[in-house]
XYZ file of C-alpha atoms in Angstrom:
633
model
C 62.593 -13.242 64.473
C 58.975 -13.250 63.215
C 58.350 -13.436 59.673
C 56.515 -10.276 57.794
C 52.519 -11.185 57.280
C 51.193 -11.049 53.968
C 49.608 -7.709 53.177
C 45.943 -9.556 52.779
C 46.162 -10.292 56.332
C 45.640 -6.400 57.447
C 41.915 -6.494 55.964
C 40.885 -9.723 58.145
C 37.626 -9.170 60.189
C 37.215 -9.361 64.081
C 34.811 -12.269 63.798
C 34.625 -16.022 64.562
C 35.754 -18.342 62.036
C 38.100 -20.553 60.168
C 41.469 -20.068 58.826
C 43.433 -22.383 56.068
C 47.179 -21.836 55.729
C 48.342 -22.733 52.176
C 51.723 -23.180 50.619
C 52.870 -22.126 47.000
C 51.206 -25.020 45.355
C 47.595 -24.580 47.261
C 48.288 -27.440 49.267
C 46.471 -26.844 52.902
C 48.961 -27.179 55.519
C 47.089 -26.162 58.505
C 43.410 -25.770 59.586
C 42.297 -23.435 62.452
C 39.657 -21.584 64.442
C 39.571 -18.681 65.893
C 36.984 -16.281 68.058
C 39.068 -13.458 66.654
C 40.223 -14.157 62.943
C 42.385 -11.353 62.694
C 44.218 -11.038 66.274
C 44.579 -15.034 65.959
C 46.069 -15.254 62.222
C 48.106 -12.184 62.849
C 49.745 -13.658 65.847
C 51.689 -16.433 63.995
C 53.471 -13.317 62.550
C 54.174 -11.232 65.255
C 55.570 -13.843 68.035
C 59.450 -13.667 68.088
C 59.651 -16.839 70.045
C 57.648 -19.901 68.587
C 57.810 -23.751 68.965
C 59.920 -25.417 65.846
C 56.964 -26.856 64.293
C 55.289 -23.525 64.160
C 58.263 -21.835 62.595
C 58.147 -24.442 60.013
C 54.883 -24.093 59.333
C 55.009 -19.847 58.954
C 58.179 -20.369 56.612
C 55.971 -22.006 54.161
C 53.002 -19.919 54.307
C 51.989 -18.412 50.933
C 48.356 -17.537 51.454
C 45.667 -17.829 54.285
C 41.982 -18.243 53.412
C 39.436 -17.363 55.837
C 35.509 -18.420 56.322
C 33.489 -16.272 58.815
C 31.004 -18.004 60.850
C 28.022 -16.896 63.292
C 29.866 -18.369 66.460
C 32.424 -20.485 68.231
C 30.675 -23.850 67.898
C 29.948 -23.527 64.258
C 33.759 -22.657 63.981
C 34.427 -26.197 65.836
C 32.259 -28.163 63.488
C 33.584 -26.604 60.459
C 37.274 -27.004 61.745
C 36.680 -30.590 62.319
C 35.057 -31.477 58.865
C 37.894 -29.591 57.176
C 40.698 -31.524 59.249
C 39.274 -34.709 58.027
C 38.897 -33.626 54.514
C 42.101 -32.199 53.959
C 44.264 -34.152 56.536
C 47.000 -30.883 56.890
C 50.328 -32.039 58.002
C 50.688 -29.464 60.872
C 47.555 -30.115 62.432
C 47.193 -32.523 65.295
C 46.498 -35.929 63.871
C 45.162 -39.040 65.522
C 47.082 -42.052 64.589
C 44.440 -44.966 64.842
C 44.662 -47.619 62.202
C 41.318 -49.363 63.274
C 37.859 -48.669 62.225
C 35.659 -49.919 64.836
C 32.351 -51.740 63.776
C 28.850 -50.745 64.825
C 25.533 -52.755 64.460
C 23.073 -51.025 61.952
C 19.433 -51.710 62.796
C 17.182 -50.685 59.620
C 14.553 -49.497 61.479
C 13.290 -47.441 58.396
C 12.453 -50.557 56.486
C 9.181 -52.416 56.732
C 10.888 -55.488 58.049
C 14.525 -54.355 59.456
C 17.367 -56.418 59.239
C 20.826 -56.042 61.368
C 24.298 -55.789 60.087
C 27.905 -54.953 60.937
C 29.146 -51.449 59.458
C 32.049 -49.523 59.721
C 30.443 -46.121 59.168
C 27.663 -44.354 60.484
C 25.663 -42.191 57.877
C 22.284 -40.178 58.608
C 19.846 -42.843 56.578
C 17.442 -43.232 59.139
C 18.730 -46.630 60.542
C 19.515 -46.974 64.503
C 23.430 -47.809 64.886
C 24.766 -49.408 68.245
C 28.395 -49.088 69.110
C 31.537 -48.930 68.632
C 32.592 -52.417 69.426
C 36.190 -51.954 70.432
C 36.626 -56.123 70.295
C 35.989 -58.591 67.429
C 34.602 -60.876 69.953
C 32.273 -58.412 71.497
C 30.235 -57.789 68.249
C 30.451 -61.523 67.157
C 29.063 -62.727 70.409
C 26.388 -60.082 70.030
C 25.575 -60.621 66.419
C 25.310 -64.648 67.329
C 23.028 -64.052 70.035
C 20.599 -61.797 67.923
C 20.780 -64.374 65.041
C 20.028 -67.040 67.063
C 17.604 -65.574 69.355
C 15.549 -62.901 67.906
C 14.772 -64.197 64.090
C 15.577 -61.261 62.433
C 15.610 -61.672 58.671
C 19.321 -62.342 57.062
C 18.677 -62.249 53.628
C 19.567 -58.749 52.187
C 17.327 -56.468 50.416
C 18.050 -57.385 46.867
C 17.430 -61.220 47.612
C 14.415 -60.511 49.946
C 12.216 -58.652 47.151
C 12.924 -61.850 45.007
C 12.112 -64.842 47.151
C 9.191 -66.809 46.535
C 10.233 -69.599 48.906
C 11.272 -69.816 52.528
C 15.010 -69.988 53.182
C 16.818 -72.433 55.102
C 17.027 -69.917 58.309
C 13.126 -70.361 58.326
C 13.203 -74.242 58.436
C 15.623 -74.217 61.472
C 13.536 -71.852 63.162
C 15.704 -68.608 62.816
C 13.612 -66.628 60.740
C 9.855 -65.777 60.524
C 10.086 -65.723 56.568
C 8.926 -62.279 56.122
C 9.680 -62.350 52.460
C 7.021 -64.650 51.590
C 4.506 -62.802 53.991
C 4.327 -65.326 56.874
C 4.589 -62.463 59.308
C 3.039 -58.828 59.095
C 5.083 -55.873 59.709
C 3.468 -55.264 62.979
C 3.970 -58.530 64.252
C 7.419 -58.484 63.243
C 7.873 -55.274 64.759
C 6.566 -56.559 67.991
C 8.362 -59.948 68.074
C 11.535 -59.058 66.555
C 12.685 -55.303 66.295
C 11.386 -54.463 69.842
C 13.316 -57.096 71.545
C 16.338 -56.734 69.419
C 16.245 -52.786 70.727
C 16.042 -53.595 74.130
C 18.510 -55.864 74.178
C 21.164 -53.533 72.558
C 19.785 -50.425 74.549
C 20.739 -52.505 77.433
C 17.054 -52.914 79.082
C 18.357 -56.738 79.697
C 16.084 -57.114 83.085
C 12.896 -55.945 81.276
C 13.681 -57.960 78.368
C 14.399 -61.264 80.268
C 11.105 -60.610 82.313
C 9.075 -60.429 79.206
C 10.752 -63.370 77.365
C 10.129 -65.382 80.718
C 6.468 -64.445 80.552
C 6.352 -65.842 76.753
C 7.753 -68.792 77.737
C 5.667 -69.688 80.464
C 2.724 -68.800 78.427
C 4.177 -71.021 75.689
C 4.479 -73.932 77.958
C 0.938 -73.627 79.523
C -0.132 -73.874 75.738
C 1.875 -77.004 75.162
C 3.983 -74.885 72.555
C 7.045 -76.801 73.971
C 9.382 -75.841 70.902
C 8.708 -72.424 71.294
C 8.987 -72.459 75.016
C 12.335 -74.326 74.829
C 13.532 -71.520 72.211
C 12.758 -68.972 74.793
C 14.274 -70.499 77.527
C 17.935 -70.986 75.539
C 17.300 -67.360 74.305
C 17.091 -66.218 78.240
C 20.016 -68.178 79.154
C 22.228 -66.873 76.355
C 21.215 -63.012 77.239
C 22.354 -63.837 80.874
C 25.754 -65.459 79.976
C 26.636 -62.672 77.548
C 25.505 -59.794 80.313
C 27.066 -61.342 83.221
C 30.560 -61.107 81.458
C 30.256 -57.186 81.102
C 31.560 -54.756 84.128
C 28.847 -52.512 85.186
C 30.388 -49.525 85.749
C 27.699 -46.826 85.286
C 24.881 -46.821 88.022
C 21.473 -46.490 86.435
C 22.816 -47.516 82.965
C 23.243 -44.962 80.399
C 25.959 -44.206 77.633
C 29.277 -42.658 78.310
C 32.800 -42.371 76.843
C 35.534 -41.632 79.244
C 38.927 -40.364 77.908
C 42.231 -40.622 79.536
C 45.294 -39.330 78.432
C 49.255 -40.008 79.070
C 52.167 -38.002 77.827
C 55.974 -38.404 77.779
C 58.544 -36.775 75.318
C 56.680 -36.234 71.708
C 54.157 -39.084 72.103
C 50.647 -38.624 73.688
C 48.433 -41.617 74.230
C 44.831 -41.272 74.671
C 42.463 -44.123 76.086
C 39.011 -44.214 75.512
C 36.993 -46.266 77.494
C 33.402 -47.241 75.890
C 30.678 -47.506 78.222
C 26.946 -48.590 76.520
C 23.966 -49.345 78.643
C 26.028 -48.847 81.986
C 28.642 -51.718 80.777
C 32.264 -51.466 79.801
C 32.267 -52.387 76.224
C 36.188 -52.159 75.789
C 38.891 -49.516 75.149
C 40.216 -47.598 72.120
C 43.673 -46.246 71.957
C 44.883 -43.155 69.544
C 48.126 -41.609 69.540
C 49.499 -38.171 68.398
C 53.456 -37.521 67.786
C 55.466 -34.417 67.989
C 52.749 -32.018 69.240
C 53.793 -29.256 71.551
C 50.502 -27.610 72.913
C 49.129 -28.080 76.668
C 47.475 -31.259 77.600
C 44.092 -29.484 77.375
C 44.620 -28.274 74.195
C 45.785 -31.740 72.869
C 42.474 -33.205 74.676
C 40.351 -30.605 72.854
C 41.881 -31.730 69.353
C 41.030 -35.042 70.351
C 37.362 -34.467 71.086
C 36.933 -32.639 67.933
C 38.486 -35.350 65.581
C 37.003 -38.227 67.513
C 33.531 -37.116 67.240
C 33.455 -36.064 63.725
C 30.782 -36.682 61.305
C 30.013 -40.354 60.701
C 30.451 -41.371 64.480
C 27.882 -41.711 67.489
C 28.413 -39.245 70.325
C 27.231 -40.629 73.570
C 25.059 -38.826 76.294
C 28.106 -38.136 78.550
C 31.978 -37.779 77.594
C 34.286 -37.951 80.662
C 37.480 -35.991 80.722
C 40.178 -35.639 83.185
C 40.810 -31.835 82.837
C 38.718 -28.549 81.837
C 39.313 -28.141 78.033
C 40.396 -24.491 77.253
C 36.904 -23.594 75.601
C 34.936 -26.153 77.931
C 31.369 -24.638 77.096
C 32.107 -24.299 73.318
C 33.499 -27.964 73.026
C 30.534 -29.221 75.089
C 28.156 -27.168 72.058
C 30.304 -28.884 69.552
C 29.132 -32.281 70.835
C 25.826 -31.355 71.293
C 25.660 -30.336 67.822
C 27.097 -33.449 66.678
C 24.993 -35.783 68.387
C 21.758 -33.805 67.605
C 20.615 -33.317 71.396
C 22.375 -32.254 74.652
C 25.608 -33.876 75.415
C 27.454 -33.275 78.712
C 31.192 -32.823 78.807
C 32.161 -33.499 82.598
C 35.281 -33.442 84.648
C 34.066 -35.765 87.484
C 36.007 -34.793 90.801
C 34.606 -37.715 92.920
C 32.508 -40.932 93.088
C 32.187 -43.836 90.467
C 33.052 -41.455 87.738
C 36.366 -40.165 88.659
C 37.478 -43.524 89.601
C 36.436 -44.448 85.924
C 38.676 -41.412 84.952
C 41.706 -43.336 87.213
C 40.932 -46.292 85.236
C 41.018 -44.339 81.741
C 44.164 -42.747 82.815
C 45.799 -45.791 83.546
C 44.694 -47.335 80.315
C 46.457 -44.601 78.784
C 49.926 -45.071 80.223
C 49.369 -48.844 79.085
C 48.480 -47.877 75.893
C 51.503 -45.669 75.666
C 53.994 -48.337 76.931
C 52.572 -50.830 74.631
C 52.664 -48.671 71.558
C 56.478 -47.494 72.172
C 57.200 -51.367 72.514
C 55.428 -52.283 69.215
C 57.189 -49.132 67.430
C 60.720 -50.558 68.827
C 59.788 -54.149 67.606
C 58.956 -52.444 63.956
C 61.990 -50.832 63.792
C 64.030 -53.876 64.776
C 62.298 -55.822 62.073
C 62.627 -53.166 59.402
C 66.337 -52.626 60.132
C 66.703 -56.437 59.676
C 64.930 -56.368 56.406
C 67.221 -53.131 55.557
C 70.440 -55.232 56.251
C 69.314 -58.760 54.767
C 68.443 -57.176 51.502
C 70.956 -54.312 51.255
C 68.418 -51.701 51.081
C 69.683 -48.140 51.006
C 67.315 -46.891 53.684
C 65.165 -47.997 56.493
C 61.790 -49.505 54.741
C 59.422 -47.144 56.894
C 57.108 -46.694 54.278
C 56.231 -49.989 52.016
C 53.936 -49.861 48.998
C 52.767 -52.998 47.597
C 51.138 -53.363 44.259
C 49.071 -56.271 42.847
C 47.265 -56.756 39.467
C 43.660 -58.688 39.609
C 41.637 -59.659 36.438
C 39.984 -62.462 34.579
C 41.642 -62.924 31.449
C 42.808 -59.749 31.190
C 39.373 -58.381 31.246
C 38.281 -55.391 33.453
C 41.699 -55.562 35.234
C 42.474 -53.538 38.383
C 45.592 -52.733 40.312
C 45.723 -52.400 43.785
C 48.268 -50.648 46.221
C 48.722 -51.133 50.121
C 50.840 -48.998 52.211
C 52.150 -50.268 55.577
C 53.710 -47.777 57.813
C 56.206 -48.748 60.458
C 55.267 -52.268 59.718
C 51.359 -51.489 60.007
C 48.466 -50.904 57.218
C 47.872 -47.717 56.516
C 44.551 -47.884 55.104
C 43.727 -44.511 54.428
C 46.333 -44.375 51.715
C 45.139 -47.398 50.091
C 44.257 -47.069 46.205
C 42.644 -48.907 43.651
C 43.404 -48.375 39.739
C 41.309 -49.380 36.923
C 43.502 -50.427 34.340
C 42.828 -48.074 30.911
C 45.704 -48.247 28.585
C 46.349 -52.265 28.419
C 44.049 -54.627 26.312
C 44.457 -58.582 26.965
C 45.975 -60.396 29.529
C 49.457 -58.657 29.936
C 50.167 -58.013 33.468
C 53.723 -56.717 32.994
C 52.200 -53.821 30.883
C 49.309 -53.457 33.382
C 51.708 -53.341 36.211
C 53.895 -50.686 34.665
C 50.677 -48.535 34.197
C 49.848 -48.545 37.720
C 53.207 -47.403 38.712
C 53.571 -44.532 36.303
C 50.009 -43.599 37.516
C 51.030 -43.669 41.104
C 54.444 -41.988 40.815
C 53.501 -39.666 37.927
C 49.858 -38.675 38.127
C 48.296 -36.540 40.962
C 49.098 -38.867 43.647
C 52.729 -38.009 43.718
C 51.556 -35.075 45.068
C 49.236 -35.848 47.561
C 50.875 -38.936 48.956
C 54.947 -39.222 50.277
C 57.066 -41.482 48.502
C 57.677 -44.925 49.824
C 61.204 -46.039 51.045
C 60.221 -49.496 49.395
C 58.424 -50.437 46.221
C 57.241 -53.992 46.457
C 55.625 -55.760 43.359
C 53.923 -58.781 43.487
C 55.992 -60.675 40.934
C 59.156 -61.708 39.751
C 62.034 -60.351 37.063
C 59.282 -59.651 34.401
C 57.606 -57.063 36.597
C 60.560 -55.765 37.936
C 61.703 -55.369 34.214
C 58.481 -53.396 33.400
C 58.718 -50.818 36.123
C 62.370 -49.994 36.145
C 62.361 -47.835 32.976
C 59.234 -46.007 34.200
C 60.834 -45.152 37.650
C 64.456 -44.143 36.303
C 62.366 -41.348 33.931
C 60.584 -40.331 37.247
C 64.128 -40.131 39.097
C 63.002 -42.710 41.481
C 65.529 -45.274 40.887
C 67.791 -43.837 43.717
C 65.024 -42.630 45.787
C 63.257 -45.828 46.528
C 64.137 -49.111 46.819
C 62.292 -51.954 44.565
C 61.789 -55.517 45.175
C 59.722 -58.247 43.716
C 57.982 -60.815 45.751
C 58.311 -64.015 43.385
C 55.616 -66.766 43.556
C 56.455 -69.519 45.493
C 57.943 -72.844 43.940
C 56.893 -76.163 44.617
C 59.424 -78.646 45.669
C 59.204 -82.416 44.560
C 58.963 -85.267 46.870
C 59.647 -82.935 50.145
C 56.178 -83.396 51.736
C 55.186 -85.846 54.199
C 53.729 -88.309 51.594
C 55.637 -90.017 48.918
C 56.077 -87.711 45.994
C 54.167 -85.138 47.690
C 54.665 -81.323 46.354
C 55.258 -78.655 49.204
C 55.619 -74.951 48.630
C 58.727 -73.269 48.932
C 59.819 -70.513 50.784
C 59.228 -66.819 49.904
C 61.740 -65.084 47.514
C 62.243 -61.618 47.042
C 63.718 -60.585 44.180
C 65.955 -57.362 43.652
C 65.728 -55.025 40.884
C 69.365 -55.199 39.918
C 69.339 -58.990 39.591
C 71.134 -61.747 41.257
C 70.141 -64.722 43.492
C 66.785 -63.993 45.094
C 66.792 -63.806 49.060
C 64.685 -66.562 50.383
C 62.839 -66.264 53.498
C 61.725 -69.674 55.663
C 58.540 -69.873 56.867
C 59.473 -69.420 60.299
C 61.079 -66.108 59.647
C 59.794 -62.649 61.213
C 60.695 -60.921 57.797
C 58.757 -63.694 55.965
C 55.390 -63.287 58.229
C 55.948 -59.214 57.256
C 56.337 -59.523 53.485
C 53.513 -62.440 53.302
C 51.454 -60.061 55.487
C 51.970 -57.144 52.955
C 51.620 -59.642 49.904
C 48.347 -61.109 51.236
C 46.892 -57.547 52.166
C 47.420 -56.254 48.649
C 45.687 -59.665 47.297
C 42.698 -59.143 49.462
C 42.311 -55.817 48.381
C 42.775 -56.196 44.892
C 40.207 -59.204 44.682
C 37.632 -57.354 46.906
C 37.653 -54.136 44.492
C 37.413 -56.536 41.428
C 34.396 -58.105 42.927
C 32.699 -54.778 43.907
C 33.112 -53.884 39.982
C 32.774 -57.392 38.673
C 31.540 -59.632 41.326
C 29.469 -61.937 38.809
C 32.369 -62.569 36.535
C 34.671 -63.531 39.376
C 32.481 -66.528 39.979
C 31.421 -67.038 36.602
C 34.840 -67.431 34.972
C 36.976 -69.389 32.743
C 36.951 -72.202 35.269
C 33.110 -73.093 35.002
C 32.502 -76.515 34.139
C 35.539 -77.894 35.709
C 34.841 -80.971 37.560
C 35.374 -80.391 41.508
C 35.937 -76.398 41.321
C 32.999 -74.850 42.963
C 32.836 -71.229 44.132
C 35.037 -71.459 46.862
C 37.876 -73.323 44.939
C 37.665 -70.527 42.317
C 37.914 -67.668 44.681
C 40.802 -69.556 46.200
C 42.453 -69.863 42.884
C 42.227 -66.284 41.862
C 43.326 -65.048 45.020
C 46.216 -67.092 45.029
C 47.430 -66.406 41.430
C 45.534 -62.862 41.014
C 44.311 -63.531 37.712
C 42.831 -66.402 35.755
C 45.605 -65.592 33.099
C 48.188 -66.628 36.034
C 45.940 -69.807 36.532
C 46.375 -70.791 33.059
C 50.214 -70.296 33.225
C 50.290 -72.441 36.214
C 51.973 -75.909 36.004
C 50.059 -78.796 38.163
C 52.626 -78.519 41.248
C 51.875 -74.620 41.549
C 47.910 -75.282 41.527
C 48.448 -77.979 44.023
C 50.268 -75.324 46.323
C 47.380 -73.220 46.278
C 44.965 -73.430 49.399
C 41.645 -75.734 49.169
C 43.247 -77.657 46.609
C 44.820 -81.310 46.269
C 46.872 -82.961 43.788
C 43.689 -84.573 42.034
C 41.721 -81.337 41.554
C 45.275 -79.560 40.493
C 45.654 -81.884 37.751
C 41.710 -81.904 36.796
C 42.124 -77.966 36.653
C 45.262 -78.403 34.760
C 43.743 -80.512 31.967
C 40.593 -78.597 32.003
C 42.572 -75.779 30.820
C 44.823 -77.191 28.479
C 41.504 -78.378 26.772
C 40.168 -75.041 26.710
C 43.527 -73.634 24.981
C 43.149 -76.326 22.201
C 39.348 -75.773 21.764
C 40.391 -72.311 21.178
C 43.011 -72.741 18.911
C 40.875 -75.107 16.775
C 38.176 -72.082 16.751
C 40.621 -69.595 15.631
C 41.929 -72.090 12.912
C 38.320 -72.775 11.806
C 37.656 -69.159 11.318
C 40.890 -68.445 9.735
C 40.753 -71.377 7.352
C 36.798 -71.658 6.591
C 35.709 -74.741 4.247
C 32.388 -74.986 2.380
C 30.146 -77.612 3.476
């Protein structure tokens, strides 16, 4: 039986626009677009037969907000922006845990540089990509840095330099920071060939470099000629490995789709400058629309603000509103984009290849899900958890001597990182080095604050710490009614085992130990256990996320820490110690054996750190005594 429509829907306009369906708490449940808002919105309440997902949506609708626009293309653009902003639970949402990198050439600067970025922004720079394999972007960056002498220093360092860098000394930079090349020369010698290479004009580039090489050799500038010769060889080797699939060059994306049951896989083949660069896989769960409707949603979500739209997008079937979707892509690109359903020729073969890749992606996705379920089931049984830990939230604290502390939360869903749910917390209520109170503050803010309404509750809460950390957070979880709703574990620091290394008297690191909130013996995971790999990966990701955020906030303090002046401890070992222990307070509390277990550390350096920190404590204690008991001189 259809639900009665809210009275305010009687006044809806017969105009194109967007509708936002909200629940009683104001949460956006669904964002949709319509050519005729009144007809489309009322249809939700007039149909007797609806799919289960739609029935569940309609049952929760408390209010409908509409936004009128001028045409269907504007509606598509606004719909995509709102879906990206609200991530409504009833919209088709692509699962894609990867943010593929781009190369950014800062042509808006006097002396452009090139770097790797994850987002495309409207800043005047030129972007190239996406690169769907790490090796692809790594090889490209290596070739550019070794061949085209692009400046490496960041703008902050560039403005402060007075002497040429090492890159200039080894012949990989013209040193524009010291005025050794004019902007015009830099544009001709560096920027133009880099753009030619990235835009696929390889033959012309090789021809120009060959001419320059011959001129250098004729002028007896043999070092320059040799450098150009090596550059030509590197370009030819890299481009020879890329399959040419688009005659005449050009940029295009080819989308393939495979659907079975409630899972849909989409394969995006990325072709740049006529060469196939790689494949990107995306997935949807529980969607009931037609393949054409799902593909239209893919197009809108794939090409949102911050992504590059190629000249052509190939799709296997016509979309429900094909002309409007093409207009959407054109608006996103800023100039004409062709949305094509190829019927014959090499582009039709490319569509067939994309369809095969979508089927392969589907099979791989289901296999990974099966392995992840088996692993999580093993974790549940081995640790006596009350539920399958599909969603795991892991918390870590990072600080130096208790100052400017930050907490981090990383989320793993079905055994894989869910980075859009990661969060950082600046510690507000705790002063001084008290990791236990800091952990308690972070837990309370996550599960009692606004995040409690915006993010789902986890099946398992994992703390980077042992019984003291667990004891600090259990009362908070009990007050919030979460003790029986979420399992709680601590990942205790590994212990050192004397005399069990290869050398005599050598210390080695023990296995990972998981501690239950209720006490009892820890569960020990040997290093070759897949569960050990999973929990270590989660813990290391929490460390990485916390340290990265701390660096952004207090980068100089991370290196200029309480370890300054300790013999044998440079920046690399400082960072390694802080990453391993999480804070300087934990480094101070560690034994010599625990310090020796840290990566980059040896037994002698561990002993040196231990003695140095003990001497610091003695000096601090002496200074406090002098302040408390002053004597006349």
